[in-house]
């Protein structure tokens, strides 16, 4: 069990004496052709950039042995560079067996109860009335694949980037889509919800998540949209008399869910269900990403974050009281 203050709780100038997970490690050269290692180090609360210079003791050993997913013991000081936190390293070593730490100690997890999310997900499948979609979903979300699905993050960095983030993200989308079906009865609810459940399914093979989150070779070469489409198409072939029109529309939801060709969708949304899924996905992803950013990137003595490239702006954290949260009820309770 780790007993150390979270990085997010520290301020500039605070002493670092932490076990941390290496989330990125790149050997680079300075303008004077001196070697250094550009690192991204983190715990469950925050990831911080750092440079390991060649004059730090143990540099050569670290150069040969440090990799993404490695746990290291770091001594130094929390500094700041261009408005972002940075660790100034004075000493560093690889974690030893007797330190009793593993990469899993540093991977953030969903705050929602996993068993509760699993039950919510499987109960929603039971409500799918279309027998072909119901059978398809039960076949896909079973055994080892379901366990991987309920463990996987939804992303590496931007949104729901923690263990069980994928199922949490999907459940949010399902609720948004169900609400839209209540507002617009023209939407095919079974088709839309099936698409919501399957749209990011390929991430179980696109990402590795046993230590630092990384893209697999398959993930880099194919991407989660293609991977999901291949799996769904293969499973549909196993179901007798699965309607061709239903198959095409379901695959279209998966292929178009990122909305734009420049966002890696092979096609843009061309059905009511597809445009609904795209915007539900965007809403869930961006609210979560902004929320996490506001928790981790607020500048010291400020209500503003640094400029967030993925958001295209800096973000503001107000302190307005949320009276509607007093009874902790939501639209879906």
mmCIF file of C-alpha atoms in Angstrom, residues 67-289:
data_model
loop_
_atom_site.group_PDB
_atom_site.id
_atom_site.type_symbol
_atom_site.label_atom_id
_atom_site.label_comp_id
_atom_site.label_asym_id
_atom_site.label_seq_id
_atom_site.Cartn_x
_atom_site.Cartn_y
_atom_site.Cartn_z
ATOM 1 C CA UNK A 67 10.545 1.895 -20.132
ATOM 2 C CA UNK A 68 6.908 2.850 -20.293
ATOM 3 C CA UNK A 69 5.136 0.975 -17.500
ATOM 4 C CA UNK A 70 8.209 0.914 -15.238
ATOM 5 C CA UNK A 71 7.847 1.977 -11.594
ATOM 6 C CA UNK A 72 10.614 4.266 -10.333
ATOM 7 C CA UNK A 73 11.544 5.904 -7.024
ATOM 8 C CA UNK A 74 12.112 9.607 -7.610
ATOM 9 C CA UNK A 75 13.627 12.257 -5.355
ATOM 10 C CA UNK A 76 13.583 15.908 -6.272
ATOM 11 C CA UNK A 77 11.352 18.962 -6.246
ATOM 12 C CA UNK A 78 8.130 19.975 -7.932
ATOM 13 C CA UNK A 79 8.916 22.817 -10.296
ATOM 14 C CA UNK A 80 7.039 24.571 -13.085
ATOM 15 C CA UNK A 81 7.736 25.062 -16.782
ATOM 16 C CA UNK A 82 5.571 27.240 -19.031
ATOM 17 C CA UNK A 83 2.764 27.130 -16.487
ATOM 18 C CA UNK A 84 2.745 23.343 -16.158
ATOM 19 C CA UNK A 85 4.112 21.289 -13.247
ATOM 20 C CA UNK A 86 7.446 19.591 -13.793
ATOM 21 C CA UNK A 87 9.591 17.395 -11.553
ATOM 22 C CA UNK A 88 13.205 18.431 -11.123
ATOM 23 C CA UNK A 89 14.925 15.091 -10.496
ATOM 24 C CA UNK A 90 17.905 14.817 -8.166
ATOM 25 C CA UNK A 91 17.859 11.016 -7.711
ATOM 26 C CA UNK A 92 16.074 8.162 -9.447
ATOM 27 C CA UNK A 93 16.110 4.366 -9.326
ATOM 28 C CA UNK A 94 14.017 1.432 -10.470
ATOM 29 C CA UNK A 95 11.572 0.010 -7.951
ATOM 30 C CA UNK A 96 12.748 -3.170 -6.219
ATOM 31 C CA UNK A 97 10.737 -6.247 -5.301
ATOM 32 C CA UNK A 98 11.024 -5.403 -1.624
ATOM 33 C CA UNK A 99 9.406 -2.000 -2.281
ATOM 34 C CA UNK A 100 6.147 -3.921 -2.754
ATOM 35 C CA UNK A 101 4.762 -1.641 -5.466
ATOM 36 C CA UNK A 102 3.348 -2.549 -8.876
ATOM 37 C CA UNK A 103 2.114 -0.544 -11.886
ATOM 38 C CA UNK A 104 -1.473 -1.236 -10.778
ATOM 39 C CA UNK A 105 -0.884 0.993 -7.736
ATOM 40 C CA UNK A 106 -0.645 4.013 -10.050
ATOM 41 C CA UNK A 107 -3.512 3.428 -12.468
ATOM 42 C CA UNK A 108 -6.642 5.495 -11.773
ATOM 43 C CA UNK A 109 -10.011 3.717 -11.608
ATOM 44 C CA UNK A 110 -13.612 4.736 -12.077
ATOM 45 C CA UNK A 111 -15.244 6.071 -8.921
ATOM 46 C CA UNK A 112 -18.409 4.186 -9.802
ATOM 47 C CA UNK A 113 -18.952 0.720 -8.308
ATOM 48 C CA UNK A 114 -17.970 -1.832 -10.962
ATOM 49 C CA UNK A 115 -20.542 -4.460 -9.990
ATOM 50 C CA UNK A 116 -23.236 -1.794 -10.128
ATOM 51 C CA UNK A 117 -22.129 -0.788 -13.637
ATOM 52 C CA UNK A 118 -22.013 -4.411 -14.802
ATOM 53 C CA UNK A 119 -25.551 -4.993 -13.541
ATOM 54 C CA UNK A 120 -26.795 -1.778 -15.165
ATOM 55 C CA UNK A 121 -25.240 -2.785 -18.476
ATOM 56 C CA UNK A 122 -26.551 -6.371 -18.537
ATOM 57 C CA UNK A 123 -30.012 -5.240 -17.443
ATOM 58 C CA UNK A 124 -30.082 -2.774 -20.326
ATOM 59 C CA UNK A 125 -29.305 -5.583 -22.778
ATOM 60 C CA UNK A 126 -32.333 -7.469 -21.437
ATOM 61 C CA UNK A 127 -34.535 -4.538 -22.478
ATOM 62 C CA UNK A 128 -33.503 -4.861 -26.139
ATOM 63 C CA UNK A 129 -36.676 -6.201 -27.784
ATOM 64 C CA UNK A 130 -35.247 -6.952 -31.228
ATOM 65 C CA UNK A 131 -34.310 -10.661 -30.973
ATOM 66 C CA UNK A 132 -31.393 -10.408 -33.402
ATOM 67 C CA UNK A 133 -29.796 -7.460 -31.586
ATOM 68 C CA UNK A 134 -30.487 -9.026 -28.204
ATOM 69 C CA UNK A 135 -28.732 -12.240 -29.231
ATOM 70 C CA UNK A 136 -25.825 -10.351 -30.796
ATOM 71 C CA UNK A 137 -25.214 -8.269 -27.673
ATOM 72 C CA UNK A 138 -25.403 -11.285 -25.364
ATOM 73 C CA UNK A 139 -22.935 -13.160 -27.559
ATOM 74 C CA UNK A 140 -20.446 -10.298 -27.730
ATOM 75 C CA UNK A 141 -20.615 -9.154 -24.114
ATOM 76 C CA UNK A 142 -19.793 -12.481 -22.489
ATOM 77 C CA UNK A 143 -16.991 -14.248 -20.676
ATOM 78 C CA UNK A 144 -13.440 -12.926 -21.176
ATOM 79 C CA UNK A 145 -14.449 -10.196 -23.631
ATOM 80 C CA UNK A 146 -16.952 -8.759 -21.172
ATOM 81 C CA UNK A 147 -14.334 -8.765 -18.415
ATOM 82 C CA UNK A 148 -11.912 -6.905 -20.675
ATOM 83 C CA UNK A 149 -14.681 -4.504 -21.677
ATOM 84 C CA UNK A 150 -15.523 -3.694 -18.058
ATOM 85 C CA UNK A 151 -11.826 -3.184 -17.219
ATOM 86 C CA UNK A 152 -10.709 -1.103 -20.204
ATOM 87 C CA UNK A 153 -10.326 2.687 -20.167
ATOM 88 C CA UNK A 154 -12.287 4.654 -22.763
ATOM 89 C CA UNK A 155 -9.170 6.545 -23.809
ATOM 90 C CA UNK A 156 -5.471 6.929 -23.179
ATOM 91 C CA UNK A 157 -5.454 10.587 -22.135
ATOM 92 C CA UNK A 158 -8.474 12.755 -22.929
ATOM 93 C CA UNK A 159 -11.656 11.279 -21.422
ATOM 94 C CA UNK A 160 -12.622 8.422 -19.095
ATOM 95 C CA UNK A 161 -8.926 7.540 -19.101
ATOM 96 C CA UNK A 162 -9.024 5.190 -16.142
ATOM 97 C CA UNK A 163 -9.769 1.536 -15.416
ATOM 98 C CA UNK A 164 -13.474 0.762 -16.121
ATOM 99 C CA UNK A 165 -13.764 4.086 -17.919
ATOM 100 C CA UNK A 166 -15.132 2.401 -21.062
ATOM 101 C CA UNK A 167 -18.217 0.902 -19.439
ATOM 102 C CA UNK A 168 -18.807 4.130 -17.472
ATOM 103 C CA UNK A 169 -18.616 6.161 -20.693
ATOM 104 C CA UNK A 170 -20.939 3.748 -22.494
ATOM 105 C CA UNK A 171 -23.553 3.836 -19.734
ATOM 106 C CA UNK A 172 -23.573 7.634 -19.916
ATOM 107 C CA UNK A 173 -24.161 7.469 -23.680
ATOM 108 C CA UNK A 174 -26.948 4.919 -23.247
ATOM 109 C CA UNK A 175 -28.769 7.268 -20.864
ATOM 110 C CA UNK A 176 -28.403 10.196 -23.260
ATOM 111 C CA UNK A 177 -29.648 8.080 -26.172
ATOM 112 C CA UNK A 178 -32.607 6.758 -24.185
ATOM 113 C CA UNK A 179 -33.568 10.338 -23.352
ATOM 114 C CA UNK A 180 -33.372 11.331 -27.006
ATOM 115 C CA UNK A 181 -35.598 8.390 -27.930
ATOM 116 C CA UNK A 182 -38.172 9.673 -25.432
ATOM 117 C CA UNK A 183 -38.032 13.085 -27.095
ATOM 118 C CA UNK A 184 -37.917 11.751 -30.663
ATOM 119 C CA UNK A 185 -39.987 8.549 -31.048
ATOM 120 C CA UNK A 186 -38.858 8.337 -34.694
ATOM 121 C CA UNK A 187 -35.524 6.991 -33.443
ATOM 122 C CA UNK A 188 -35.138 3.207 -33.422
ATOM 123 C CA UNK A 189 -34.337 2.709 -29.743
ATOM 124 C CA UNK A 190 -33.029 -0.867 -29.980
ATOM 125 C CA UNK A 191 -30.738 -0.021 -32.890
ATOM 126 C CA UNK A 192 -29.432 3.142 -31.232
ATOM 127 C CA UNK A 193 -28.759 1.509 -27.855
ATOM 128 C CA UNK A 194 -27.055 -1.466 -29.524
ATOM 129 C CA UNK A 195 -24.856 0.985 -31.431
ATOM 130 C CA UNK A 196 -24.054 2.832 -28.202
ATOM 131 C CA UNK A 197 -22.993 -0.408 -26.531
ATOM 132 C CA UNK A 198 -20.804 -1.473 -29.444
ATOM 133 C CA UNK A 199 -19.374 1.820 -30.725
ATOM 134 C CA UNK A 200 -16.145 1.709 -28.666
ATOM 135 C CA UNK A 201 -15.991 -2.065 -28.172
ATOM 136 C CA UNK A 202 -12.818 -2.245 -30.279
ATOM 137 C CA UNK A 203 -10.904 -0.423 -27.553
ATOM 138 C CA UNK A 204 -10.514 -3.709 -25.673
ATOM 139 C CA UNK A 205 -8.005 -4.634 -28.397
ATOM 140 C CA UNK A 206 -6.841 -1.140 -29.357
ATOM 141 C CA UNK A 207 -5.443 -0.368 -25.905
ATOM 142 C CA UNK A 208 -3.277 -2.225 -23.414
ATOM 143 C CA UNK A 209 -4.089 -1.331 -19.829
ATOM 144 C CA UNK A 210 -2.182 -3.661 -17.504
ATOM 145 C CA UNK A 211 0.214 -0.816 -16.615
ATOM 146 C CA UNK A 212 0.543 2.555 -18.356
ATOM 147 C CA UNK A 213 -2.138 2.906 -21.019
ATOM 148 C CA UNK A 214 -0.657 2.306 -24.460
ATOM 149 C CA UNK A 215 -1.859 1.516 -27.964
ATOM 150 C CA UNK A 216 -1.316 -2.066 -29.085
ATOM 151 C CA UNK A 217 0.214 -2.856 -32.475
ATOM 152 C CA UNK A 218 -3.257 -3.881 -33.658
ATOM 153 C CA UNK A 219 -4.698 -0.677 -32.258
ATOM 154 C CA UNK A 220 -2.176 1.474 -34.094
ATOM 155 C CA UNK A 221 -2.570 -0.390 -37.373
ATOM 156 C CA UNK A 222 -6.359 -0.780 -37.434
ATOM 157 C CA UNK A 223 -7.951 1.488 -34.808
ATOM 158 C CA UNK A 224 -10.897 0.697 -32.552
ATOM 159 C CA UNK A 225 -13.566 1.556 -35.150
ATOM 160 C CA UNK A 226 -12.310 -1.036 -37.635
ATOM 161 C CA UNK A 227 -11.646 -3.593 -34.897
ATOM 162 C CA UNK A 228 -15.209 -3.262 -33.537
ATOM 163 C CA UNK A 229 -16.723 -3.454 -37.016
ATOM 164 C CA UNK A 230 -14.781 -6.640 -37.771
ATOM 165 C CA UNK A 231 -15.863 -8.312 -34.523
ATOM 166 C CA UNK A 232 -19.512 -7.313 -34.936
ATOM 167 C CA UNK A 233 -19.599 -8.460 -38.565
ATOM 168 C CA UNK A 234 -18.087 -11.818 -37.606
ATOM 169 C CA UNK A 235 -20.585 -12.312 -34.755
ATOM 170 C CA UNK A 236 -23.522 -11.387 -36.986
ATOM 171 C CA UNK A 237 -22.532 -14.178 -39.390
ATOM 172 C CA UNK A 238 -23.108 -16.667 -36.557
ATOM 173 C CA UNK A 239 -26.748 -15.593 -36.081
ATOM 174 C CA UNK A 240 -29.208 -17.246 -38.450
ATOM 175 C CA UNK A 241 -31.286 -14.919 -40.635
ATOM 176 C CA UNK A 242 -29.835 -11.701 -39.208
ATOM 177 C CA UNK A 243 -31.480 -8.996 -41.393
ATOM 178 C CA UNK A 244 -29.091 -7.356 -43.860
ATOM 179 C CA UNK A 245 -30.677 -3.903 -43.400
ATOM 180 C CA UNK A 246 -30.253 -4.155 -39.641
ATOM 181 C CA UNK A 247 -26.632 -5.232 -40.047
ATOM 182 C CA UNK A 248 -25.797 -2.328 -42.359
ATOM 183 C CA UNK A 249 -27.412 0.248 -40.082
ATOM 184 C CA UNK A 250 -25.689 -1.139 -36.972
ATOM 185 C CA UNK A 251 -22.284 -1.140 -38.663
ATOM 186 C CA UNK A 252 -22.938 2.411 -39.866
ATOM 187 C CA UNK A 253 -23.383 3.508 -36.242
ATOM 188 C CA UNK A 254 -19.980 2.082 -35.337
ATOM 189 C CA UNK A 255 -18.224 3.424 -38.430
ATOM 190 C CA UNK A 256 -19.639 6.955 -38.163
ATOM 191 C CA UNK A 257 -19.662 7.521 -34.395
ATOM 192 C CA UNK A 258 -16.713 9.960 -34.405
ATOM 193 C CA UNK A 259 -18.704 12.198 -36.689
ATOM 194 C CA UNK A 260 -16.155 13.464 -39.174
ATOM 195 C CA UNK A 261 -13.706 11.955 -41.635
ATOM 196 C CA UNK A 262 -10.884 13.981 -40.091
ATOM 197 C CA UNK A 263 -11.741 12.405 -36.717
ATOM 198 C CA UNK A 264 -11.061 8.922 -38.160
ATOM 199 C CA UNK A 265 -14.662 7.962 -38.942
ATOM 200 C CA UNK A 266 -14.676 6.130 -42.308
ATOM 201 C CA UNK A 267 -18.102 7.689 -42.999
ATOM 202 C CA UNK A 268 -20.054 10.608 -41.556
ATOM 203 C CA UNK A 269 -23.393 10.023 -39.775
ATOM 204 C CA UNK A 270 -26.187 9.543 -42.320
ATOM 205 C CA UNK A 271 -29.105 8.291 -40.198
ATOM 206 C CA UNK A 272 -31.069 9.729 -37.288
ATOM 207 C CA UNK A 273 -29.562 7.136 -34.971
ATOM 208 C CA UNK A 274 -26.016 7.835 -36.184
ATOM 209 C CA UNK A 275 -26.197 11.596 -35.613
ATOM 210 C CA UNK A 276 -27.716 10.980 -32.181
ATOM 211 C CA UNK A 277 -24.954 8.562 -31.208
ATOM 212 C CA UNK A 278 -22.235 10.923 -32.446
ATOM 213 C CA UNK A 279 -23.456 13.819 -30.316
ATOM 214 C CA UNK A 280 -24.154 11.621 -27.282
ATOM 215 C CA UNK A 281 -20.588 10.316 -27.528
ATOM 216 C CA UNK A 282 -19.222 13.853 -27.831
ATOM 217 C CA UNK A 283 -21.250 15.071 -24.843
ATOM 218 C CA UNK A 284 -20.163 12.245 -22.558
ATOM 219 C CA UNK A 285 -16.514 12.463 -23.620
ATOM 220 C CA UNK A 286 -16.107 16.228 -23.421
ATOM 221 C CA UNK A 287 -17.920 16.769 -20.128
ATOM 222 C CA UNK A 288 -15.773 14.060 -18.539
ATOM 223 C CA UNK A 289 -12.585 15.439 -20.098
#
